[in-house]
CSV table of C-alpha atoms in Angstrom, one decimal:
chain,number,residue,atom,x,y,z
K,148,UNK,CA,-25.6,2.1,15.3
K,149,UNK,CA,-25.2,3.4,11.8
K,150,UNK,CA,-25.7,0.9,8.8
K,151,UNK,CA,-22.9,1.8,6.0
K,152,UNK,CA,-23.0,1.1,2.5
K,153,UNK,CA,-19.7,1.4,0.3
K,154,UNK,CA,-17.2,0.4,-2.0
K,155,UNK,CA,-14.4,-1.7,-0.4
K,156,UNK,CA,-10.9,-3.3,-1.0
K,157,UNK,CA,-10.3,-6.4,1.0
K,158,UNK,CA,-6.6,-6.1,2.7
K,159,UNK,CA,-6.5,-8.8,4.9
K,160,UNK,CA,-8.3,-12.1,5.8
K,161,UNK,CA,-8.1,-13.9,9.4
K,162,UNK,CA,-10.0,-17.2,10.1
K,163,UNK,CA,-11.9,-16.5,13.6
K,164,UNK,CA,-14.0,-19.6,13.4
K,165,UNK,CA,-15.4,-22.7,11.3
K,166,UNK,CA,-18.1,-20.5,10.1
K,167,UNK,CA,-16.8,-16.7,10.4
K,168,UNK,CA,-13.9,-14.4,9.3
K,169,UNK,CA,-12.0,-11.3,10.5
K,170,UNK,CA,-11.9,-8.9,7.6
K,171,UNK,CA,-9.9,-5.8,7.2
K,172,UNK,CA,-11.3,-3.5,4.3
K,173,UNK,CA,-10.2,-0.1,2.8
K,174,UNK,CA,-13.5,1.7,2.9
K,175,UNK,CA,-13.3,4.5,0.3
K,176,UNK,CA,-15.7,6.8,3.0
K,177,UNK,CA,-14.3,5.2,6.1
K,178,UNK,CA,-11.0,4.1,5.7
K,179,UNK,CA,-9.6,1.0,7.1
K,180,UNK,CA,-12.1,-1.0,8.8
K,181,UNK,CA,-11.9,-4.4,10.7
K,182,UNK,CA,-15.0,-6.2,10.7
K,183,UNK,CA,-16.1,-9.6,11.7
K,184,UNK,CA,-18.3,-11.5,9.0
K,185,UNK,CA,-20.6,-13.8,10.8
K,186,UNK,CA,-21.3,-17.0,8.5
K,187,UNK,CA,-19.0,-16.2,5.9
K,188,UNK,CA,-18.0,-20.0,5.7
K,189,UNK,CA,-21.4,-21.5,6.3
K,190,UNK,CA,-22.3,-23.7,3.4
K,191,UNK,CA,-26.1,-22.6,3.3
K,192,UNK,CA,-27.8,-20.6,0.7
K,193,UNK,CA,-28.0,-18.0,3.2
K,194,UNK,CA,-24.7,-17.8,4.1
K,195,UNK,CA,-23.5,-17.9,1.0
K,196,UNK,CA,-25.7,-15.4,-0.6
K,197,UNK,CA,-24.8,-12.9,2.2
K,198,UNK,CA,-21.0,-12.8,1.1
K,199,UNK,CA,-21.3,-13.7,-2.4
K,200,UNK,CA,-19.8,-17.1,-2.1
K,201,UNK,CA,-17.0,-15.7,0.2
K,202,UNK,CA,-14.2,-13.3,0.1
K,203,UNK,CA,-10.7,-13.0,-1.0
K,204,UNK,CA,-7.5,-10.7,-0.7
K,205,UNK,CA,-7.6,-7.6,-2.9
K,206,UNK,CA,-10.9,-8.2,-4.3
K,207,UNK,CA,-13.2,-5.3,-4.5
K,208,UNK,CA,-16.9,-5.2,-3.6
K,209,UNK,CA,-19.6,-3.6,-2.2
K,210,UNK,CA,-19.8,-3.9,1.4
K,211,UNK,CA,-22.6,-3.3,3.9
K,212,UNK,CA,-21.4,-3.2,7.7
K,213,UNK,CA,-22.7,-2.2,10.9
K,214,UNK,CA,-20.4,0.6,12.0
K,215,UNK,CA,-19.6,2.6,15.4
K,216,UNK,CA,-16.4,4.6,15.1
K,217,UNK,CA,-16.2,4.1,19.0
K,218,UNK,CA,-15.6,0.7,18.5
K,219,UNK,CA,-12.5,-1.0,16.9
K,220,UNK,CA,-14.8,-4.2,15.3
K,221,UNK,CA,-17.6,-3.5,12.8
K,222,UNK,CA,-20.1,-6.2,11.8
K,223,UNK,CA,-20.1,-6.9,7.9
K,224,UNK,CA,-23.5,-8.1,7.0
K,225,UNK,CA,-23.3,-8.3,3.3
K,226,UNK,CA,-20.5,-8.4,0.4
K,227,UNK,CA,-21.0,-8.3,-3.2
K,228,UNK,CA,-18.1,-8.7,-5.4
K,229,UNK,CA,-17.2,-6.4,-8.1
K,230,UNK,CA,-13.9,-7.2,-9.1
K,231,UNK,CA,-11.6,-10.3,-8.3
K,232,UNK,CA,-8.9,-9.5,-10.4
K,233,UNK,CA,-8.1,-12.7,-11.6
K,234,UNK,CA,-5.4,-11.7,-14.1
K,235,UNK,CA,-3.3,-11.2,-11.1
K,236,UNK,CA,-3.3,-14.9,-10.5
K,237,UNK,CA,-1.4,-15.2,-13.8
K,238,UNK,CA,1.6,-13.3,-12.8
K,239,UNK,CA,3.6,-14.2,-9.6
K,240,UNK,CA,5.3,-10.7,-9.5
K,241,UNK,CA,2.2,-8.9,-9.9
K,242,UNK,CA,0.5,-10.8,-6.8
K,243,UNK,CA,3.3,-10.2,-4.9
K,244,UNK,CA,3.3,-6.3,-5.5
K,245,UNK,CA,-0.6,-6.4,-4.8
K,246,UNK,CA,-0.3,-8.1,-1.4
K,247,UNK,CA,2.4,-5.5,-0.6
K,248,UNK,CA,0.3,-2.9,-1.4
K,249,UNK,CA,-2.4,-4.0,0.6
K,250,UNK,CA,0.0,-4.8,3.9
K,251,UNK,CA,1.4,-1.1,3.2
K,252,UNK,CA,-2.1,0.4,3.4
K,253,UNK,CA,-3.3,-1.9,6.2
K,254,UNK,CA,0.1,-0.7,8.3
K,255,UNK,CA,0.4,2.9,7.5
K,256,UNK,CA,-3.3,4.2,8.2
K,257,UNK,CA,-5.0,4.3,11.6
K,258,UNK,CA,-8.5,2.9,11.6
K,259,UNK,CA,-11.4,5.0,10.3
K,260,UNK,CA,-9.0,7.3,9.1
K,261,UNK,CA,-10.6,7.9,5.4
K,262,UNK,CA,-8.5,8.8,2.3
K,263,UNK,CA,-10.7,8.6,-0.8
K,264,UNK,CA,-7.7,8.9,-3.1
K,265,UNK,CA,-5.7,6.2,-1.5
K,266,UNK,CA,-8.6,4.1,-2.4
K,267,UNK,CA,-9.1,5.4,-5.7
K,268,UNK,CA,-5.2,5.1,-6.5
K,269,UNK,CA,-4.9,1.1,-5.1
K,270,UNK,CA,-8.1,0.2,-7.0
K,271,UNK,CA,-6.7,1.8,-10.1
K,272,UNK,CA,-3.7,0.1,-9.7
K,273,UNK,CA,-4.3,-3.3,-8.8
K,274,UNK,CA,-5.2,-4.0,-12.5
K,275,UNK,CA,-1.9,-2.6,-13.7
K,276,UNK,CA,0.1,-5.0,-11.7
K,277,UNK,CA,-1.1,-7.8,-14.1
K,278,UNK,CA,0.4,-5.6,-16.9
K,279,UNK,CA,3.9,-4.8,-18.0
K,280,UNK,CA,3.3,-1.3,-16.5
K,281,UNK,CA,3.5,-3.0,-13.2
K,282,UNK,CA,6.8,-1.6,-11.8
K,283,UNK,CA,5.9,2.1,-12.3
K,284,UNK,CA,2.4,1.5,-11.2
K,285,UNK,CA,3.4,0.2,-7.9
K,286,UNK,CA,6.1,2.7,-7.2
K,287,UNK,CA,3.5,5.6,-7.7
K,288,UNK,CA,1.0,3.9,-5.2
K,289,UNK,CA,3.6,3.3,-3.0
K,290,UNK,CA,4.7,6.7,-2.9
K,291,UNK,CA,1.0,8.1,-2.7
K,292,UNK,CA,0.6,5.9,0.2
K,293,UNK,CA,3.4,7.1,2.0
K,294,UNK,CA,2.7,10.9,1.3
K,295,UNK,CA,-0.9,10.6,2.4
K,296,UNK,CA,-0.3,8.9,5.5
K,297,UNK,CA,2.4,11.7,6.5
K,298,UNK,CA,5.6,9.1,6.4
K,299,UNK,CA,7.1,10.1,2.9
K,300,UNK,CA,10.7,10.5,3.4
K,301,UNK,CA,12.5,14.0,2.7
K,302,UNK,CA,13.9,13.6,-0.7
K,303,UNK,CA,14.9,16.9,-1.6
K,304,UNK,CA,17.2,18.4,1.3
K,305,UNK,CA,19.8,16.9,3.3
K,306,UNK,CA,18.0,15.6,6.8
K,307,UNK,CA,21.3,16.1,8.5
K,308,UNK,CA,22.4,20.1,7.6
K,309,UNK,CA,19.4,21.1,5.6
K,310,UNK,CA,21.1,22.0,2.4
K,311,UNK,CA,20.1,20.9,-1.3
K,312,UNK,CA,21.1,17.2,-1.6
K,313,UNK,CA,22.1,15.7,-5.4
K,314,UNK,CA,24.8,17.2,-7.3
K,315,UNK,CA,26.5,14.0,-7.3
K,316,UNK,CA,26.5,10.5,-8.9
K,317,UNK,CA,25.5,8.8,-6.0
K,318,UNK,CA,23.0,9.7,-2.9
K,319,UNK,CA,22.7,8.4,0.6
K,320,UNK,CA,19.6,7.7,2.7
K,321,UNK,CA,19.0,7.2,6.2
K,322,UNK,CA,16.0,5.5,7.5
K,323,UNK,CA,16.6,6.6,10.9
K,324,UNK,CA,16.7,10.2,10.0
K,325,UNK,CA,13.9,9.9,7.5
K,326,UNK,CA,15.5,11.0,4.2
K,327,UNK,CA,18.7,11.7,1.9
K,328,UNK,CA,21.8,12.7,3.1
K,329,UNK,CA,24.5,14.8,1.2
K,330,UNK,CA,28.2,13.6,0.7
K,331,UNK,CA,29.5,16.3,3.3
K,332,UNK,CA,27.2,14.6,6.1
K,333,UNK,CA,27.1,10.8,5.1
K,334,UNK,CA,30.1,9.9,6.9
K,335,UNK,CA,28.5,10.6,10.5
K,336,UNK,CA,25.5,8.8,9.5
K,337,UNK,CA,26.1,5.2,10.2
K,338,UNK,CA,22.7,3.8,8.9
K,339,UNK,CA,23.1,5.4,5.2
K,340,UNK,CA,22.4,3.4,2.4
K,341,UNK,CA,24.1,4.5,-0.9
K,342,UNK,CA,21.9,4.5,-4.2
K,343,UNK,CA,22.2,6.3,-7.6
K,344,UNK,CA,21.1,9.5,-7.6
K,345,UNK,CA,19.3,9.1,-11.0
K,346,UNK,CA,16.8,6.9,-9.2
K,347,UNK,CA,16.4,9.4,-6.5
K,348,UNK,CA,15.4,11.9,-9.3
K,349,UNK,CA,12.8,9.4,-10.8
K,350,UNK,CA,11.1,9.4,-7.5
K,351,UNK,CA,11.4,13.3,-7.4
K,352,UNK,CA,9.9,13.4,-11.0
K,353,UNK,CA,7.0,11.1,-10.1
K,354,UNK,CA,6.1,12.9,-6.9
K,355,UNK,CA,5.9,15.8,-9.1
K,356,UNK,CA,3.6,14.2,-11.8
K,357,UNK,CA,-0.3,15.8,-12.1
K,358,UNK,CA,-2.7,13.3,-10.8
K,359,UNK,CA,-6.1,12.4,-12.2
K,360,UNK,CA,-9.0,9.8,-10.7
K,361,UNK,CA,-6.3,7.9,-8.6
K,362,UNK,CA,-3.7,7.5,-11.4
K,363,UNK,CA,-0.8,9.4,-11.9
K,364,UNK,CA,-0.3,10.7,-15.4
K,365,UNK,CA,2.7,10.5,-17.8
K,366,UNK,CA,4.4,7.7,-15.5
K,367,UNK,CA,7.7,6.8,-17.1
K,368,UNK,CA,8.5,3.4,-17.9
K,369,UNK,CA,10.3,1.5,-15.4
K,370,UNK,CA,12.3,-1.5,-14.9
K,371,UNK,CA,13.1,-3.9,-11.7
K,372,UNK,CA,16.7,-2.7,-12.2
K,373,UNK,CA,15.6,1.0,-11.8
K,374,UNK,CA,13.0,0.0,-9.0
K,375,UNK,CA,14.3,-2.6,-7.0
K,376,UNK,CA,16.7,-0.3,-5.4
K,377,UNK,CA,14.2,2.2,-4.7
K,378,UNK,CA,11.9,-0.2,-3.2
K,379,UNK,CA,14.4,-1.2,-1.0
K,380,UNK,CA,15.0,2.3,0.3
K,381,UNK,CA,11.6,2.9,0.8
K,382,UNK,CA,11.1,-0.3,2.4
K,383,UNK,CA,14.0,0.3,5.1
K,384,UNK,CA,12.3,3.6,5.7
K,385,UNK,CA,8.9,1.8,6.7
K,386,UNK,CA,10.5,-0.5,8.9
K,387,UNK,CA,11.9,2.0,10.8
K,388,UNK,CA,8.5,3.9,10.8
K,389,UNK,CA,6.6,1.0,12.0
K,390,UNK,CA,9.5,-0.6,14.0
K,391,UNK,CA,9.5,-3.9,11.6
K,392,UNK,CA,9.4,-4.8,8.2
K,393,UNK,CA,6.2,-6.0,6.3
K,394,UNK,CA,5.8,-9.7,5.7
K,395,UNK,CA,5.5,-9.4,2.1
K,396,UNK,CA,8.7,-7.6,1.8
K,397,UNK,CA,11.2,-10.7,1.5
K,398,UNK,CA,9.2,-11.8,-1.8
K,399,UNK,CA,8.7,-8.3,-3.1
K,400,UNK,CA,12.7,-6.9,-2.6
K,401,UNK,CA,14.6,-9.7,-2.7
K,402,UNK,CA,18.1,-9.9,-1.5
K,403,UNK,CA,18.7,-6.2,-0.1
């Protein structure tokens, strides 16, 4: 079985035994990988050396793992920490958004389906979540993940009749139908969510902005007053897509 060495982001950790962990990694070249880290908790020089003293959520590191595409579980043999994102620990909102982002990537992508642009986006976004640019950075990441996974909602035309949506102060969104609904059709869509059309235009604008090296250029500054309704709308869409909501949703989205 091939030995893979790649830059990875740790998305999830599950305790497996007193000495080992099951980790979910986002590998830039392989995609989402589940791997067993045997001896990750061993308090020996050899055990601590292989895994750089242990692993934590959202850390970026150089991973070496034994990988067989036909098998669900790889074996992690080495982990060298490159970025621990310590600044995130100083902002509760930032860490909540980061954990939500990691969960979103983990749930929406199949195993071993590489998306280097998503890796680059997540890696470049995590430091921004510790700054006052966190809201727009997270939203841009969220939209990128939905677009690259093939689950981006339809935001330009009515999913019920196919005509251009918008043109009124309020828009309507249906998670069941997977997109916006026009004023003429909203009465026959029971699960519609009302949202200010200006917020829908913000999302449309972000999706059209140029991107470079995992970063959306010229992102507008956004506040939670703007992003909270958008994030709730997209969370409805994700919940319908997956059949259940994300665990971190209650901390990121608040009351809907």
